[in-house]
PDB file of C-alpha atoms in Angstrom:
ATOM      1  CA  MET A 169     -44.476 -93.497   1.859  1.00 47.00           C
ATOM      2  CA  ASP A 170     -46.137 -92.628  -1.443  1.00 55.00           C
ATOM      3  CA  HIS A 171     -47.354 -95.724  -3.291  1.00 61.00           C
ATOM      4  CA  ASP A 172     -45.710 -94.619  -6.554  1.00 88.00           C
ATOM      5  CA  TYR A 173     -42.347 -94.213  -4.814  1.00 93.00           C
ATOM      6  CA  GLN A 174     -42.561 -97.942  -4.113  1.00 94.00           C
ATOM      7  CA  LEU A 175     -42.374 -98.444  -7.893  1.00 95.00           C
ATOM      8  CA  VAL A 176     -39.012 -96.647  -7.840  1.00 96.00           C
ATOM      9  CA  LEU A 177     -37.714 -99.139  -5.285  1.00 96.00           C
ATOM     10  CA  ARG A 178     -39.169-102.041  -7.251  1.00 96.00           C
ATOM     11  CA  ARG A 179     -37.331-100.888 -10.394  1.00 96.00           C
ATOM     12  CA  LEU A 180     -34.131-100.499  -8.369  1.00 97.00           C
ATOM     13  CA  ARG A 181     -34.341-104.121  -7.258  1.00 96.00           C
ATOM     14  CA  GLU A 182     -35.164-105.156 -10.819  1.00 95.00           C
ATOM     15  CA  GLU A 183     -32.142-103.291 -12.225  1.00 94.00           C
ATOM     16  CA  ARG A 184     -29.830-104.626  -9.527  1.00 95.00           C
ATOM     17  CA  GLU A 185     -30.901-108.217 -10.127  1.00 95.00           C
ATOM     18  CA  ARG A 186     -30.917-107.856 -13.927  1.00 94.00           C
ATOM     19  CA  ARG A 187     -27.310-106.704 -13.821  1.00 94.00           C
ATOM     20  CA  ASN A 188     -26.337-109.364 -11.255  1.00 95.00           C
ATOM     21  CA  LEU A 189     -25.385-106.772  -8.655  1.00 94.00           C
ATOM     22  CA  THR A 190     -25.531-107.673  -4.995  1.00 94.00           C
ATOM     23  CA  GLN A 191     -26.532-105.158  -2.353  1.00 94.00           C
ATOM     24  CA  ARG A 192     -22.972-105.377  -1.073  1.00 94.00           C
ATOM     25  CA  LEU A 193     -21.520-104.340  -4.446  1.00 94.00           C
ATOM     26  CA  LEU A 194     -23.843-101.336  -4.673  1.00 95.00           C
ATOM     27  CA  CYS A 195     -22.943-100.359  -1.116  1.00 95.00           C
ATOM     28  CA  TYR A 196     -19.341-100.075  -2.273  1.00 94.00           C
ATOM     29  CA  ASN A 197     -20.360 -97.500  -4.904  1.00 94.00           C
ATOM     30  CA  MET A 198     -22.773 -95.721  -2.583  1.00 96.00           C
ATOM     31  CA  LYS A 199     -20.463 -95.721   0.456  1.00 95.00           C
ATOM     32  CA  MET A 200     -23.120 -96.986   2.840  1.00 95.00           C
ATOM     33  CA  LEU A 201     -23.632 -99.930   5.159  1.00 95.00           C
ATOM     34  CA  GLN A 202     -25.442-102.915   3.700  1.00 95.00           C
ATOM     35  CA  SER A 203     -27.970-102.816   6.548  1.00 95.00           C
ATOM     36  CA  HIS A 204     -28.792 -99.186   5.632  1.00 96.00           C
ATOM     37  CA  TYR A 205     -29.065-100.083   1.953  1.00 95.00           C
ATOM     38  CA  SER A 206     -31.395-102.975   2.706  1.00 95.00           C
ATOM     39  CA  ARG A 207     -33.671-100.708   4.742  1.00 96.00           C
ATOM     40  CA  ALA A 208     -33.715 -98.068   1.997  1.00 96.00           C
ATOM     41  CA  GLU A 209     -34.429-100.566  -0.775  1.00 96.00           C
ATOM     42  CA  SER A 210     -37.330-101.953   1.254  1.00 94.00           C
ATOM     43  CA  GLY A 211     -38.703 -98.434   1.845  1.00 93.00           C
ATOM     44  CA  ASN A 212     -37.894 -98.090   5.547  1.00 95.00           C
ATOM     45  CA  LYS A 213     -35.508 -95.171   4.982  1.00 95.00           C
ATOM     46  CA  ARG A 214     -34.536 -92.887   2.088  1.00 96.00           C
ATOM     47  CA  PHE A 215     -31.338 -92.865   0.090  1.00 97.00           C
ATOM     48  CA  SER A 216     -29.390 -89.653   0.637  1.00 97.00           C
ATOM     49  CA  TYR A 217     -28.308 -87.372  -2.202  1.00 96.00           C
ATOM     50  CA  ASN A 218     -24.670 -88.468  -1.875  1.00 96.00           C
ATOM     51  CA  GLU A 219     -25.651 -92.131  -1.819  1.00 97.00           C
ATOM     52  CA  LEU A 220     -27.579 -91.618  -5.052  1.00 97.00           C
ATOM     53  CA  LYS A 221     -24.549 -89.876  -6.563  1.00 96.00           C
ATOM     54  CA  GLY A 222     -22.679 -93.090  -5.792  1.00 96.00           C
ATOM     55  CA  LEU A 223     -25.426 -95.166  -7.389  1.00 96.00           C
ATOM     56  CA  CYS A 224     -24.910 -93.134 -10.572  1.00 95.00           C
ATOM     57  CA  THR A 225     -21.363 -94.527 -10.799  1.00 94.00           C
ATOM     58  CA  SER A 226     -22.676 -98.112 -10.874  1.00 94.00           C
ATOM     59  CA  ASP A 227     -24.144-100.028 -13.827  1.00 93.00           C
ATOM     60  CA  VAL A 228     -27.685 -99.258 -12.635  1.00 94.00           C
ATOM     61  CA  ASP A 229     -29.750 -97.105 -15.031  1.00 93.00           C
ATOM     62  CA  VAL A 230     -30.788 -94.457 -12.484  1.00 93.00           C
ATOM     63  CA  LEU A 231     -33.020 -92.631 -14.982  1.00 92.00           C
ATOM     64  CA  TYR A 232     -35.033 -95.812 -15.507  1.00 94.00           C
ATOM     65  CA  VAL A 233     -35.210 -96.459 -11.765  1.00 96.00           C
ATOM     66  CA  PHE A 234     -36.840 -93.083 -11.094  1.00 96.00           C
ATOM     67  CA  THR A 235     -38.958 -92.665 -14.237  1.00 94.00           C
ATOM     68  CA  GLY A 236     -39.588 -96.111 -15.689  1.00 93.00           C
ATOM     69  CA  LYS A 237     -38.321 -94.778 -19.049  1.00 90.00           C
ATOM     70  CA  LYS A 238     -35.437 -96.045 -21.133  1.00 84.00           C
ATOM     71  CA  SER A 239     -34.317 -95.849 -24.731  1.00 79.00           C
ATOM     72  CA  LYS A 240     -34.636 -98.836 -27.026  1.00 77.00           C
ATOM     73  CA  ASN A 241     -31.422 -97.718 -28.725  1.00 71.00           C
ATOM     74  CA  GLU A 242     -28.438 -96.205 -26.905  1.00 67.00           C
ATOM     75  CA  GLU A 243     -26.420 -95.608 -30.090  1.00 69.00           C
ATOM     76  CA  PHE A 244     -28.312 -92.885 -31.968  1.00 67.00           C
ATOM     77  CA  LEU A 245     -25.155 -90.843 -31.578  1.00 65.00           C
ATOM     78  CA  LYS A 246     -21.759 -92.531 -31.739  1.00 62.00           C
ATOM     79  CA  ALA A 247     -20.493 -93.410 -28.293  1.00 58.00           C
ATOM     80  CA  GLN A 248     -18.001 -90.749 -27.236  1.00 64.00           C
ATOM     81  CA  GLU A 249     -16.779 -89.149 -24.037  1.00 70.00           C
ATOM     82  CA  TYR A 250     -19.310 -86.341 -23.740  1.00 79.00           C
ATOM     83  CA  CYS A 251     -19.034 -84.115 -20.686  1.00 84.00           C
ATOM     84  CA  LEU A 252     -22.010 -83.056 -18.575  1.00 87.00           C
ATOM     85  CA  GLU A 253     -22.114 -79.546 -20.060  1.00 87.00           C
ATOM     86  CA  GLU A 254     -22.120 -80.863 -23.616  1.00 87.00           C
ATOM     87  CA  ILE A 255     -24.997 -83.280 -23.003  1.00 88.00           C
ATOM     88  CA  LEU A 256     -26.980 -80.505 -21.300  1.00 89.00           C
ATOM     89  CA  CYS A 257     -26.309 -78.358 -24.357  1.00 88.00           C
ATOM     90  CA  PHE A 258     -27.589 -81.160 -26.625  1.00 89.00           C
ATOM     91  CA  LEU A 259     -30.742 -81.507 -24.530  1.00 92.00           C
ATOM     92  CA  ASN A 260     -31.331 -77.759 -24.536  1.00 90.00           C
ATOM     93  CA  THR A 261     -30.918 -77.623 -28.320  1.00 89.00           C
ATOM     94  CA  LEU A 262     -33.375 -80.489 -28.731  1.00 90.00           C
ATOM     95  CA  TYR A 263     -35.848 -78.772 -26.395  1.00 91.00           C
ATOM     96  CA  ASN A 264     -35.683 -75.553 -28.422  1.00 88.00           C
ATOM     97  CA  VAL A 265     -36.138 -77.452 -31.686  1.00 87.00           C
ATOM     98  CA  ALA A 266     -39.184 -79.196 -30.209  1.00 87.00           C
ATOM     99  CA  LYS A 267     -40.652 -75.886 -29.013  1.00 85.00           C
ATOM    100  CA  THR A 268     -40.182 -74.315 -32.446  1.00 84.00           C
ATOM    101  CA  ALA A 269     -41.680 -77.339 -34.218  1.00 75.00           C
ATOM    102  CA  LYS A 270     -44.761 -77.156 -32.023  1.00 62.00           C
ATOM    103  CA  VAL A 271     -45.326 -73.463 -32.843  1.00 57.00           C
ATOM    104  CA  ILE A 272     -44.870 -73.961 -36.586  1.00 57.00           C
ATOM    105  CA  ASN A 273     -46.686 -77.290 -36.945  1.00 59.00           C
ATOM    106  CA  ARG A 274     -49.024 -78.356 -34.139  1.00 55.00           C
ATOM    107  CA  ASP A 275     -49.414 -81.822 -35.670  1.00 58.00           C
ATOM    108  CA  ARG A 276     -45.821 -82.786 -34.849  1.00 63.00           C
ATOM    109  CA  THR A 277     -46.878 -84.851 -31.838  1.00 72.00           C
ATOM    110  CA  SER A 278     -43.502 -86.527 -31.407  1.00 79.00           C
ATOM    111  CA  PHE A 279     -41.851 -83.146 -30.899  1.00 86.00           C
ATOM    112  CA  GLY A 280     -44.557 -82.344 -28.364  1.00 86.00           C
ATOM    113  CA  ALA A 281     -43.564 -85.418 -26.344  1.00 87.00           C
ATOM    114  CA  VAL A 282     -39.910 -84.341 -26.489  1.00 89.00           C
ATOM    115  CA  ARG A 283     -40.766 -80.841 -25.302  1.00 89.00           C
ATOM    116  CA  GLU A 284     -42.720 -82.179 -22.326  1.00 88.00           C
ATOM    117  CA  GLN A 285     -39.899 -84.550 -21.375  1.00 90.00           C
ATOM    118  CA  LEU A 286     -37.252 -81.792 -21.547  1.00 91.00           C
ATOM    119  CA  GLU A 287     -39.041 -78.933 -19.772  1.00 89.00           C
ATOM    120  CA  PHE A 288     -36.342 -79.039 -17.089  1.00 90.00           C
ATOM    121  CA  THR A 289     -33.674 -77.754 -19.499  1.00 89.00           C
ATOM    122  CA  GLN A 290     -35.076 -74.220 -19.120  1.00 85.00           C
ATOM    123  CA  TYR A 291     -33.601 -74.136 -15.608  1.00 85.00           C
ATOM    124  CA  GLY A 292     -30.019 -74.119 -16.885  1.00 74.00           C
ATOM    125  CA  ARG A 293     -27.681 -75.751 -14.386  1.00 69.00           C
ATOM    126  CA  GLY A 294     -30.301 -75.583 -11.637  1.00 60.00           C
ATOM    127  CA  GLY A 295     -29.002 -78.461  -9.573  1.00 64.00           C
ATOM    128  CA  ALA A 296     -29.854 -79.148  -5.948  1.00 63.00           C
ATOM    129  CA  GLY A 297     -27.290 -76.692  -4.598  1.00 62.00           C
ATOM    130  CA  GLY A 298     -25.685 -73.463  -5.702  1.00 60.00           C
ATOM    131  CA  LYS A 299     -27.030 -70.238  -7.127  1.00 60.00           C
ATOM    132  CA  ASN A 300     -29.618 -71.608  -9.578  1.00 72.00           C
ATOM    133  CA  ASN A 301     -31.188 -74.038  -7.126  1.00 87.00           C
ATOM    134  CA  ILE A 302     -33.757 -76.273  -8.823  1.00 93.00           C
ATOM    135  CA  PHE A 303     -36.339 -75.940  -6.035  1.00 94.00           C
ATOM    136  CA  TYR A 304     -36.236 -72.162  -6.274  1.00 92.00           C
ATOM    137  CA  CYS A 305     -36.202 -72.221 -10.102  1.00 92.00           C
ATOM    138  CA  VAL A 306     -39.272 -74.452 -10.344  1.00 94.00           C
ATOM    139  CA  ARG A 307     -41.184 -72.453  -7.730  1.00 94.00           C
ATOM    140  CA  ASN A 308     -40.330 -69.183  -9.470  1.00 92.00           C
ATOM    141  CA  ASN A 309     -41.296 -70.607 -12.868  1.00 91.00           C
ATOM    142  CA  ARG A 310     -44.682 -71.763 -11.526  1.00 94.00           C
ATOM    143  CA  ASN A 311     -45.246 -68.488  -9.613  1.00 95.00           C
ATOM    144  CA  TYR A 312     -45.764 -70.486  -6.428  1.00 96.00           C
ATOM    145  CA  THR A 313     -45.400 -69.062  -2.962  1.00 97.00           C
ATOM    146  CA  GLN A 314     -43.082 -71.001  -0.691  1.00 96.00           C
ATOM    147  CA  GLN A 315     -46.131 -72.317   1.160  1.00 97.00           C
ATOM    148  CA  LYS A 316     -47.737 -73.543  -2.080  1.00 97.00           C
ATOM    149  CA  MET A 317     -44.522 -75.257  -3.174  1.00 97.00           C
ATOM    150  CA  ALA A 318     -44.067 -76.839   0.244  1.00 97.00           C
ATOM    151  CA  ASP A 319     -47.643 -78.126   0.147  1.00 97.00           C
ATOM    152  CA  GLU A 320     -47.097 -79.614  -3.319  1.00 96.00           C
ATOM    153  CA  LEU A 321     -44.005 -81.457  -2.101  1.00 96.00           C
ATOM    154  CA  GLY A 322     -45.632 -82.530   1.158  1.00 95.00           C
ATOM    155  CA  ILE A 323     -43.035 -80.858   3.381  1.00 96.00           C
ATOM    156  CA  ASP A 324     -43.045 -77.934   5.782  1.00 96.00           C
ATOM    157  CA  ILE A 325     -41.965 -74.495   4.638  1.00 96.00           C
ATOM    158  CA  LYS A 326     -38.809 -74.551   6.779  1.00 96.00           C
ATOM    159  CA  LYS A 327     -37.527 -77.639   4.940  1.00 96.00           C
ATOM    160  CA  LEU A 328     -38.316 -76.032   1.579  1.00 96.00           C
ATOM    161  CA  ARG A 329     -36.274 -72.974   2.533  1.00 95.00           C
ATOM    162  CA  GLU A 330     -33.384 -75.240   3.497  1.00 94.00           C
ATOM    163  CA  LEU A 331     -33.647 -77.011   0.125  1.00 95.00           C
ATOM    164  CA  GLU A 332     -33.827 -73.730  -1.796  1.00 93.00           C
ATOM    165  CA  ASN A 333     -30.760 -72.407  -0.012  1.00 91.00           C
ATOM    166  CA  GLY A 334     -28.832 -75.632  -0.605  1.00 88.00           C
ATOM    167  CA  ARG A 335     -28.348 -76.153   3.115  1.00 91.00           C
ATOM    168  CA  ILE A 336     -29.847 -79.624   2.810  1.00 93.00           C
ATOM    169  CA  MET A 337     -29.896 -81.893  -0.218  1.00 94.00           C
ATOM    170  CA  PRO A 338     -32.936 -83.807  -1.511  1.00 96.00           C
ATOM    171  CA  ASP A 339     -33.264 -87.482  -0.677  1.00 97.00           C
ATOM    172  CA  SER A 340     -34.479 -90.179  -3.066  1.00 97.00           C
ATOM    173  CA  GLU A 341     -38.192 -89.613  -2.447  1.00 96.00           C
ATOM    174  CA  MET A 342     -37.867 -85.834  -2.886  1.00 96.00           C
ATOM    175  CA  ILE A 343     -35.998 -86.303  -6.173  1.00 96.00           C
ATOM    176  CA  TRP A 344     -38.752 -88.629  -7.350  1.00 96.00           C
ATOM    177  CA  LYS A 345     -41.418 -86.066  -6.348  1.00 96.00           C
ATOM    178  CA  MET A 346     -39.678 -83.365  -8.389  1.00 96.00           C
ATOM    179  CA  TYR A 347     -39.970 -85.637 -11.424  1.00 95.00           C
ATOM    180  CA  ASP A 348     -43.498 -86.812 -10.677  1.00 94.00           C
ATOM    181  CA  LEU A 349     -44.870 -83.298 -10.059  1.00 95.00           C
ATOM    182  CA  PHE A 350     -42.730 -81.104 -12.313  1.00 94.00           C
ATOM    183  CA  GLN A 351     -41.007 -83.424 -14.822  1.00 92.00           C
ATOM    184  CA  VAL A 352     -37.564 -82.458 -13.525  1.00 94.00           C
ATOM    185  CA  SER A 353     -35.180 -85.204 -14.547  1.00 94.00           C
ATOM    186  CA  PRO A 354     -33.490 -86.996 -11.617  1.00 95.00           C
ATOM    187  CA  ALA A 355     -30.339 -87.133 -13.746  1.00 93.00           C
ATOM    188  CA  PHE A 356     -30.452 -83.328 -13.940  1.00 93.00           C
ATOM    189  CA  ILE A 357     -30.745 -82.896 -10.170  1.00 94.00           C
ATOM    190  CA  LEU A 358     -28.006 -85.453  -9.526  1.00 94.00           C
ATOM    191  CA  GLU A 359     -25.804 -84.037 -12.331  1.00 91.00           C
ATOM    192  CA  ASP A 360     -25.536 -87.600 -13.607  1.00 92.00           C
ATOM    193  CA  THR A 361     -23.734 -87.531 -16.964  1.00 91.00           C
ATOM    194  CA  LYS A 362     -24.591 -91.142 -17.777  1.00 89.00           C
ATOM    195  CA  GLY A 363     -28.240 -90.628 -16.813  1.00 91.00           C
ATOM    196  CA  LEU A 364     -28.517 -87.540 -19.024  1.00 91.00           C
ATOM    197  CA  TRP A 365     -26.985 -89.529 -21.879  1.00 90.00           C
ATOM    198  CA  HIS A 366     -29.715 -92.163 -21.362  1.00 89.00           C
ATOM    199  CA  GLU A 367     -32.280 -89.356 -21.408  1.00 91.00           C
ATOM    200  CA  LEU A 368     -30.912 -87.892 -24.628  1.00 91.00           C
ATOM    201  CA  ASN A 369     -31.249 -91.247 -26.346  1.00 90.00           C
ATOM    202  CA  PHE A 370     -34.717 -91.730 -24.875  1.00 91.00           C
ATOM    203  CA  VAL A 371     -36.016 -88.467 -26.322  1.00 91.00           C
ATOM    204  CA  LEU A 372     -34.383 -89.175 -29.692  1.00 91.00           C
ATOM    205  CA  ASP A 373     -36.281 -92.461 -29.602  1.00 89.00           C
ATOM    206  CA  LEU A 374     -39.545 -90.493 -29.333  1.00 89.00           C
ATOM    207  CA  LEU A 375     -39.011 -88.807 -32.699  1.00 88.00           C
ATOM    208  CA  GLN A 376     -40.119 -90.103 -36.049  1.00 86.00           C
ATOM    209  CA  GLU A 377     -37.196 -91.510 -38.019  1.00 86.00           C
ATOM    210  CA  ASP A 378     -36.871 -88.643 -40.531  1.00 85.00           C
ATOM    211  CA  ASP A 379     -37.095 -86.010 -37.763  1.00 86.00           C
ATOM    212  CA  ARG A 380     -34.562 -87.950 -35.695  1.00 87.00           C
ATOM    213  CA  GLU A 381     -32.027 -88.004 -38.526  1.00 87.00           C
ATOM    214  CA  ILE A 382     -32.264 -84.220 -38.907  1.00 85.00           C
ATOM    215  CA  VAL A 383     -31.877 -83.639 -35.163  1.00 87.00           C
ATOM    216  CA  ILE A 384     -28.895 -85.996 -34.905  1.00 86.00           C
ATOM    217  CA  ARG A 385     -27.239 -84.084 -37.740  1.00 85.00           C
ATOM    218  CA  ILE A 386     -27.801 -80.811 -35.843  1.00 85.00           C
ATOM    219  CA  LEU A 387     -26.330 -82.269 -32.636  1.00 84.00           C
ATOM    220  CA  SER A 388     -23.366 -83.768 -34.469  1.00 80.00           C
ATOM    221  CA  ASP A 389     -22.584 -80.423 -36.078  1.00 76.00           C
ATOM    222  CA  GLU A 390     -22.920 -78.766 -32.674  1.00 71.00           C
ATOM    223  CA  HIS A 391     -20.451 -81.255 -31.220  1.00 64.00           C
ATOM    224  CA  PHE A 392     -18.007 -80.602 -34.065  1.00 60.00           C
ATOM    225  CA  LEU A 393     -18.190 -76.812 -33.583  1.00 58.00           C
ATOM    226  CA  VAL A 394     -17.632 -77.085 -29.821  1.00 55.00           C
ATOM    227  CA  ARG A 395     -14.707 -79.487 -30.103  1.00 58.00           C
ATOM    228  CA  LYS A 396     -13.120 -77.820 -33.153  1.00 51.00           C
TER     229      LYS A 396
END
């Protein structure tokens, strides 16, 4: 097991205890036996994709668990019922603004940090399954051969092909590796609406206050146009 993946499990325990959640309560969300959960939290097995989807429905901040990042302020935008597609649209808009700002003014370091954090938005809806599979999209974007990509992920080429075709889904360590190696948000792979909302607020937190106010105005107008 990769040493850094142990930090993911440590943050999971921290989040669970901070929110006064027992393993048994999380097992209810994740639809797994407590004995299996205990082994996974201690690093003796991996959480499956579906189990992680269940974790996303709990009070645990899954984005923080995988990345160690969280926003200091979750209310930059007024709390509303945003759907997955709308939050992805917000993130993509913010990514494009950050890219443009970098080209025009290279001193805008806060926009540079946003751009690096949101590189994954270029893959559209490239989740773990379906047509725009994230493993294929990242490999194609990096111009990697399947063997090179498999070597980067520490798996054999047969497993990579299965992942690219959506015949198997990534487990918790593979999702962490996609973030660690390629900055692909775990919330993006898991299609976790709440996690992407946390990420949106995190990247807004990276901006200087005057830049943030302008961006929030852009996103608010975008929301109004979509919902009009």
